[in-house]
Coordinates of C-alpha atoms in Angstrom, one line a residue:
M65 CA 4.1 -35.0 9.3
H66 CA 4.6 -35.3 13.1
K67 CA 8.4 -34.8 12.7
F68 CA 7.9 -31.9 10.4
N69 CA 5.5 -30.2 12.9
I70 CA 8.1 -30.6 15.7
I71 CA 10.9 -29.1 13.6
F72 CA 8.7 -26.3 12.3
M73 CA 7.4 -25.3 15.8
R74 CA 10.8 -25.6 17.5
N75 CA 12.5 -23.3 14.9
Y76 CA 9.5 -20.9 14.7
L77 CA 9.3 -20.4 18.4
L78 CA 13.1 -20.1 18.7
H79 CA 13.1 -17.2 16.2
L80 CA 10.0 -15.6 17.6
K81 CA 11.5 -15.3 21.1
S82 CA 14.9 -14.1 19.9
K83 CA 16.0 -10.6 20.8
S84 CA 16.9 -9.8 17.2
F85 CA 13.4 -10.6 16.0
I86 CA 11.8 -8.6 18.7
T87 CA 14.0 -5.6 17.9
L88 CA 13.3 -6.0 14.2
L89 CA 9.6 -6.2 15.0
I90 CA 9.1 -3.3 17.4
T91 CA 11.4 -0.7 15.9
P92 CA 9.1 0.2 13.0
I93 CA 6.1 0.0 15.3
I94 CA 7.6 2.5 17.7
S95 CA 8.3 4.8 14.8
V96 CA 4.7 4.6 13.7
L97 CA 3.4 5.3 17.2
I98 CA 5.7 8.3 17.5
F99 CA 4.4 9.6 14.2
A100 CA 0.8 9.1 15.4
G101 CA 1.6 11.0 18.6
I102 CA 3.1 13.9 16.7
G103 CA 0.1 13.8 14.4
G104 CA -2.2 14.1 17.4
L105 CA -0.4 17.2 18.7
V106 CA -0.5 18.7 15.2
A107 CA -4.2 17.9 15.0
S108 CA -5.0 19.4 18.4
S109 CA -3.2 22.6 17.5
S110 CA -5.0 22.9 14.2
Q111 CA -8.5 23.8 15.4
N112 CA -8.9 26.6 12.8
F113 CA -7.8 24.4 9.9
D114 CA -10.0 25.0 6.8
D115 CA -10.1 22.9 3.7
Y116 CA -12.3 24.9 1.5
Q117 CA -13.3 28.5 0.8
F118 CA -16.4 29.4 -1.2
A119 CA -18.3 32.6 -2.0
V120 CA -22.1 33.1 -2.0
V121 CA -23.7 35.6 -4.3
G122 CA -27.3 36.4 -5.2
D123 CA -30.1 36.1 -2.7
S124 CA -29.0 37.8 0.5
S125 CA -31.4 36.0 2.9
V126 CA -30.0 32.6 1.8
K127 CA -26.4 33.9 2.1
S128 CA -26.9 35.3 5.6
E129 CA -28.4 32.0 6.9
L130 CA -25.6 29.9 5.2
V131 CA -22.9 32.2 6.6
S132 CA -24.4 31.7 10.1
K133 CA -23.9 27.9 9.7
D134 CA -20.7 27.7 7.7
K135 CA -18.9 30.9 8.4
D136 CA -15.4 29.3 8.2
S137 CA -16.0 28.0 4.7
I138 CA -17.4 31.1 3.1
D139 CA -15.6 34.2 2.0
T140 CA -18.1 37.0 3.0
S141 CA -16.0 39.7 1.3
I142 CA -17.1 38.7 -2.2
K143 CA -20.4 40.4 -3.1
S144 CA -20.9 39.9 -6.8
E145 CA -20.7 37.1 -9.3
S146 CA -18.1 39.0 -11.4
T147 CA -15.8 39.3 -8.4
A148 CA -16.3 35.6 -7.6
K149 CA -15.3 34.6 -11.1
K150 CA -12.1 36.6 -10.9
E151 CA -11.2 35.2 -7.4
L152 CA -11.9 31.7 -8.7
K153 CA -9.7 32.2 -11.7
K154 CA -6.9 33.4 -9.4
D155 CA -7.4 30.3 -7.2
N156 CA -8.2 32.5 -4.2
I157 CA -11.4 30.5 -3.6
D158 CA -12.5 27.0 -4.5
G159 CA -15.8 28.0 -6.0
Y160 CA -18.8 30.2 -5.7
I161 CA -22.6 29.6 -5.2
K162 CA -25.1 31.8 -7.0
V163 CA -28.6 31.8 -5.5
S164 CA -31.4 33.3 -7.6
K165 CA -35.2 33.2 -7.8
E166 CA -37.0 33.0 -11.1
N167 CA -40.7 32.3 -11.7
N168 CA -41.3 31.5 -8.1
Q169 CA -38.5 28.9 -8.0
Y170 CA -35.2 29.1 -6.2
K171 CA -32.2 28.2 -8.4
V172 CA -28.7 27.4 -7.0
N173 CA -25.8 27.3 -9.4
F174 CA -22.3 26.2 -8.1
V175 CA -19.1 26.7 -10.1
G176 CA -15.8 25.6 -8.7
S177 CA -12.5 23.9 -9.2
I178 CA -13.5 21.1 -6.9
S179 CA -16.7 19.7 -5.6
L180 CA -18.8 21.7 -3.1
D181 CA -18.0 20.7 0.4
S182 CA -20.6 18.1 1.5
D183 CA -21.4 19.9 4.8
V184 CA -21.9 23.3 3.0
K185 CA -24.0 21.6 0.3
T186 CA -26.2 19.9 3.0
D187 CA -26.8 23.2 4.8
L188 CA -27.4 25.1 1.6
L189 CA -30.0 22.7 0.3
A190 CA -31.8 22.6 3.6
I191 CA -32.0 26.5 3.6
V192 CA -33.2 26.7 0.0
N193 CA -35.7 23.8 0.5
K194 CA -37.2 25.6 3.4
K195 CA -37.5 28.9 1.6
Q196 CA -38.9 27.2 -1.5
S197 CA -41.6 25.5 0.7
E198 CA -42.5 28.8 2.3
L199 CA -42.8 30.4 -1.1
N200 CA -44.9 27.5 -2.4
V201 CA -47.4 27.8 0.4
K202 CA -47.5 31.6 0.0
I203 CA -48.4 31.6 -3.7
S204 CA -50.7 28.5 -3.6
N205 CA -54.5 28.8 -3.6
V206 CA -56.9 26.2 -2.2
T207 CA -57.4 24.6 -5.6
S208 CA -56.3 21.5 -7.4
E209 CA -53.3 23.5 -8.6
Q210 CA -52.0 23.9 -5.1
Y211 CA -50.5 20.4 -5.0
K212 CA -48.6 21.0 -8.2
K213 CA -47.2 24.3 -6.9
L214 CA -46.2 22.7 -3.6
S215 CA -44.3 20.0 -5.4
V216 CA -41.9 22.5 -7.0
K217 CA -38.3 21.9 -5.8
P218 CA -35.3 24.2 -6.0
S219 CA -32.9 23.6 -8.9
F220 CA -29.3 22.8 -8.1
K221 CA -26.7 22.9 -10.9
S222 CA -22.9 22.2 -10.4
S223 CA -20.2 22.8 -12.9
I224 CA -16.8 21.4 -12.1
T225 CA -13.7 22.4 -14.1
N226 CA -11.0 20.1 -15.3
K227 CA -8.9 21.0 -12.3
E228 CA -10.5 18.4 -10.1
K229 CA -10.1 15.7 -12.8
K230 CA -6.5 16.7 -13.1
Q231 CA -6.0 16.5 -9.4
N232 CA -7.5 13.0 -9.3
T233 CA -5.3 11.9 -12.2
D234 CA -2.2 13.4 -10.4
Q235 CA -3.2 11.6 -7.2
T236 CA -3.5 8.3 -9.1
S237 CA -0.2 8.8 -10.7
N238 CA 1.5 9.7 -7.4
A239 CA -0.1 6.7 -5.7
N240 CA 1.1 4.4 -8.5
T241 CA 4.7 5.7 -8.1
S242 CA 4.6 5.6 -4.3
S243 CA 3.2 2.0 -4.2
I244 CA 6.0 0.8 -6.6
Y245 CA 8.7 2.4 -4.4
V246 CA 7.1 0.8 -1.3
L247 CA 6.8 -2.6 -2.9
I248 CA 10.4 -2.5 -4.1
F249 CA 11.8 -1.4 -0.8
I250 CA 9.8 -3.9 1.2
S251 CA 11.0 -6.7 -1.1
Y252 CA 14.6 -5.6 -1.0
F253 CA 15.0 -5.0 2.7
F254 CA 12.9 -7.9 4.0
I255 CA 14.5 -10.4 1.5
L256 CA 18.0 -9.4 2.7
I257 CA 17.0 -9.6 6.4
Y258 CA 15.3 -13.0 6.1
A259 CA 17.9 -14.4 3.7
S260 CA 20.5 -13.6 6.3
I261 CA 18.4 -15.2 9.1
M262 CA 17.9 -18.3 6.9
S263 CA 21.5 -18.8 5.9
T264 CA 22.8 -18.2 9.5
T265 CA 20.2 -20.7 10.9
I266 CA 21.3 -23.4 8.5
A267 CA 25.0 -22.6 8.9
K268 CA 24.9 -22.9 12.7
E269 CA 24.7 -26.6 12.5
K270 CA 27.7 -27.0 10.2
G271 CA 30.9 -28.4 11.7
T272 CA 29.0 -30.1 14.5
K273 CA 27.7 -33.6 15.1
I274 CA 24.1 -32.3 15.3
S275 CA 23.4 -32.8 11.6
E276 CA 24.6 -36.4 11.7
I277 CA 22.4 -37.2 14.7
I278 CA 19.3 -35.5 13.2
F279 CA 19.7 -37.1 9.8
S280 CA 19.8 -40.5 11.4
S281 CA 16.2 -40.1 12.6
V282 CA 14.7 -37.5 10.2
S283 CA 14.8 -37.4 6.4
P284 CA 16.8 -34.4 5.0
S285 CA 13.7 -33.2 3.0
T286 CA 11.5 -33.1 6.2
Y287 CA 14.2 -31.3 8.2
F288 CA 14.9 -28.8 5.4
S289 CA 11.2 -28.1 4.9
G290 CA 10.6 -27.6 8.6
K291 CA 13.4 -25.0 9.0
V292 CA 12.4 -23.1 5.8
G293 CA 8.7 -23.2 6.8
A294 CA 9.5 -21.8 10.2
V295 CA 11.3 -18.7 8.7
I296 CA 8.5 -18.2 6.2
A297 CA 6.0 -18.3 9.1
L298 CA 8.1 -15.9 11.0
M299 CA 8.1 -13.5 8.1
S300 CA 4.3 -13.9 7.7
T301 CA 3.8 -13.1 11.4
Q302 CA 5.8 -9.9 11.2
M303 CA 3.9 -8.8 8.0
A304 CA 0.5 -9.6 9.7
I305 CA 1.5 -7.6 12.8
Y306 CA 2.5 -4.6 10.6
C307 CA -0.8 -4.7 8.7
G308 CA -2.7 -4.8 11.9
V309 CA -0.7 -1.9 13.3
G310 CA -1.2 0.0 10.1
V311 CA -5.0 -0.4 10.1
F312 CA -5.1 0.5 13.9
T313 CA -3.0 3.6 13.3
Y314 CA -5.2 4.7 10.4
F315 CA -8.4 4.6 12.5
I316 CA -6.7 6.4 15.4
L317 CA -5.5 9.2 13.1
N318 CA -8.9 9.3 11.4
M319 CA -10.4 10.4 14.7
Y320 CA -8.6 13.7 14.5
P321 CA -10.3 16.4 12.3
F322 CA -7.0 17.3 10.7
F323 CA -6.2 13.8 9.5
N324 CA -9.9 13.1 8.7
S325 CA -10.0 16.1 6.3
L326 CA -6.6 15.1 4.9
F327 CA -7.7 11.5 4.3
T328 CA -10.9 12.8 2.6
S329 CA -9.1 15.2 0.3
Q330 CA -6.5 12.5 -0.6
H331 CA -9.0 9.6 -0.9
V332 CA -8.1 8.9 -4.5
L333 CA -4.4 8.7 -3.6
I334 CA -5.0 6.5 -0.5
S335 CA -7.5 4.1 -2.1
T336 CA -5.2 3.7 -5.2
F337 CA -2.2 3.1 -3.0
I338 CA -3.9 0.5 -0.8
G339 CA -5.4 -1.2 -3.9
N340 CA -1.9 -1.5 -5.5
I341 CA -0.4 -2.9 -2.3
F342 CA -3.1 -5.3 -1.2
S343 CA -3.5 -7.1 -4.5
I344 CA -1.7 -9.7 -6.5
N345 CA 1.4 -7.6 -6.0
L346 CA 1.4 -8.7 -2.3
L347 CA 1.6 -12.3 -3.6
F348 CA 4.7 -11.4 -5.7
I349 CA 6.4 -10.0 -2.5
F350 CA 5.6 -13.2 -0.6
I351 CA 6.7 -15.5 -3.4
G352 CA 9.9 -13.4 -3.7
F353 CA 10.5 -13.9 0.0
V354 CA 10.1 -17.7 -0.3
I355 CA 12.5 -18.0 -3.3
A356 CA 15.1 -15.9 -1.5
I357 CA 14.7 -18.0 1.7
V358 CA 15.1 -21.3 -0.2
L359 CA 18.2 -20.0 -2.0
A360 CA 19.6 -18.6 1.2
A361 CA 19.2 -22.0 2.8
I362 CA 21.2 -23.5 0.0
C363 CA 23.9 -20.8 0.5
G364 CA 23.9 -21.5 4.3
S365 CA 24.4 -25.3 3.8
L366 CA 27.4 -24.6 1.6
S367 CA 29.3 -22.6 4.2
A368 CA 32.0 -24.3 6.1
N369 CA 30.7 -22.9 9.4
V370 CA 28.5 -20.2 10.8
E371 CA 31.2 -17.6 10.4
G372 CA 31.2 -18.3 6.7
A373 CA 27.5 -17.9 6.2
A374 CA 27.7 -14.3 5.1
K375 CA 30.4 -15.2 2.6
S376 CA 28.4 -18.1 1.2
S377 CA 25.3 -15.9 0.7
Q378 CA 27.3 -13.2 -1.2
P379 CA 26.1 -14.5 -4.7
L380 CA 22.5 -14.2 -3.6
V381 CA 23.0 -10.8 -2.0
F382 CA 24.7 -9.5 -5.1
L383 CA 21.9 -10.8 -7.3
I384 CA 19.2 -9.1 -5.2
A385 CA 21.2 -5.9 -5.2
V386 CA 21.4 -6.0 -9.0
I387 CA 17.6 -6.6 -9.3
F388 CA 16.9 -3.8 -6.9
G389 CA 19.1 -1.4 -8.9
F390 CA 17.5 -2.4 -12.2
S391 CA 14.0 -1.9 -10.7
F392 CA 14.6 1.8 -10.1
S393 CA 15.3 2.4 -13.8
F394 CA 11.8 1.3 -14.7
I395 CA 9.7 3.0 -12.0
N396 CA 9.0 6.3 -13.9
N397 CA 8.7 4.7 -17.4
G398 CA 5.0 4.0 -17.1
A399 CA 4.4 4.8 -20.8
S400 CA 7.1 2.3 -21.9
D401 CA 7.5 -1.4 -21.4
P402 CA 11.1 -2.3 -22.3
I403 CA 11.8 -5.9 -23.4
I404 CA 14.1 -6.4 -20.4
L405 CA 11.3 -5.6 -18.1
Q406 CA 8.9 -7.9 -19.9
V407 CA 11.3 -10.8 -19.9
G408 CA 12.4 -10.2 -16.3
S409 CA 8.8 -10.2 -15.1
Y410 CA 8.6 -14.0 -15.9
I411 CA 12.0 -15.0 -14.3
P412 CA 11.6 -16.1 -10.7
L413 CA 12.9 -13.6 -8.1
F414 CA 13.2 -11.0 -10.9
S415 CA 9.4 -11.2 -11.3
S416 CA 8.8 -10.2 -7.7
F417 CA 10.3 -6.8 -8.5
F418 CA 9.5 -6.4 -12.2
M419 CA 5.9 -7.8 -12.6
P420 CA 4.4 -5.4 -9.9
I421 CA 5.9 -2.5 -11.8
R422 CA 4.2 -3.6 -15.1
L423 CA 0.9 -4.4 -13.3
I424 CA 0.7 -1.0 -11.6
N425 CA 1.7 0.8 -14.8
H426 CA -1.0 -1.2 -16.7
N427 CA 1.6 -2.7 -19.0
A428 CA 0.6 -6.2 -17.9
N429 CA -2.8 -7.7 -17.1
L430 CA -4.0 -10.0 -14.4
F431 CA -3.6 -13.1 -16.6
E432 CA 0.0 -12.3 -17.2
G433 CA 0.5 -11.8 -13.5
I434 CA -1.0 -15.2 -12.7
V435 CA 1.2 -16.9 -15.3
S436 CA 4.3 -15.2 -13.7
L437 CA 3.2 -16.4 -10.2
L438 CA 2.7 -19.9 -11.4
I439 CA 6.2 -20.0 -13.0
A440 CA 7.7 -18.7 -9.7
I441 CA 5.8 -21.3 -7.6
A442 CA 6.9 -24.1 -10.0
F443 CA 10.5 -22.8 -9.6
I444 CA 10.2 -23.0 -5.8
A445 CA 8.8 -26.6 -6.0
F446 CA 11.5 -27.7 -8.4
V447 CA 14.4 -26.1 -6.4
T448 CA 13.1 -27.4 -3.1
Y449 CA 12.6 -30.9 -4.4
K450 CA 16.1 -31.1 -6.0
F451 CA 17.9 -29.5 -3.1
S452 CA 16.1 -31.7 -0.5
N453 CA 17.8 -34.7 -2.2
V454 CA 21.3 -33.3 -1.7
Y455 CA 20.7 -31.3 1.5
K456 CA 22.3 -33.9 3.7
L457 CA 25.5 -34.0 1.5
F458 CA 25.8 -30.2 1.7
M459 CA 25.3 -30.1 5.4
L460 CA 27.8 -32.9 6.1
N461 CA 30.5 -31.3 4.0
N462 CA 32.8 -28.9 5.9
E463 CA 35.5 -28.4 3.3
E464 CA 36.8 -24.8 2.7
G465 CA 37.0 -23.3 -0.7
T466 CA 35.1 -21.2 -3.2
F467 CA 31.3 -21.3 -3.6
F468 CA 31.4 -23.6 -6.7
K469 CA 34.2 -25.7 -5.3
R470 CA 32.1 -26.6 -2.2
I471 CA 29.2 -27.5 -4.5
R472 CA 31.4 -29.8 -6.5
S473 CA 33.0 -31.3 -3.4
S474 CA 29.6 -32.0 -1.8
L475 CA 28.2 -33.7 -5.0
N476 CA 31.3 -35.8 -5.4
N477 CA 30.7 -37.3 -1.9
K478 CA 27.3 -38.6 -3.0

């Protein structure tokens, strides 16, 4: 274990301090910070941004007080309920509030395409409650009935059309599609990047006496596990940093009224998107990374030298590109679950792309996802164990030739 820790930390710190990793790490962060800065400028110049427009009809005293508190959210040009209905139908307003008084009780009825803005609702109920209390005291006598009359509360009724339900459904659908795209692109680009890092790292020691010296004091399985573990830790470090930056950016943007209102209006989309990403789907991305890194290590060990690492990894790159291309044909087919997608969702590496699509589209359940993960983990354990036994042979073989010829040549020297 001590030798593994030394190999692991040496390779991890070596990658962590490299200029290529630092560039790879900070480039997206700088892009995010630039976006946040632009967002701040937009927010500061959007002081008159209004999310909602409502009309108030009926009791004039309630309307005048409400307008004095929420003038920007209320269309004062609408005087009657009939006009309000027409404007709502044309989508010129988001809803209207009708305030009436019947049998010494204030009644508030809201009709809209979306829910009444929470600030407007709070101010409205405060005004009506106050007026109801004044009315209760006015009509009450000093009798036992006084307490009953004082306990009368205003009535509030809200009718929401199907438009808001449709908006929520549309937001969920958009979030599902967006999260699938994000997962696929993250898997594809990060797998390619780290597969290249892994194959190059392994290939650097080909054609030198370093491998012979190392294998004389460290078992091939320990050395291989340490180098692969270091790259996996490097990838995990980068993802953890990105998650931290993402959370930090969200809270910074949420301090601006513009983005706060935007996040509130799109809360279904945002919560669904985050739920799709930070779930079992994230495990599929991670497992896909590990599989690709292990396979890339095999490709790197089969190269004749570091210059041939890219050529040796071509079969893996081609396979990943094929999976990536296939994934796009299944993104917008949420209602269908083709057999190729079902089968592929249980095949290691394919499953890292296919199973999240099925899970997000509700074509597979959590149990099926766990089964797929277990198969992928078993595949990693099997390949790692088998390859560890022949890793030394592959590393010490420097013969040129095709991919399969080098495999044959290495195994013949066993």
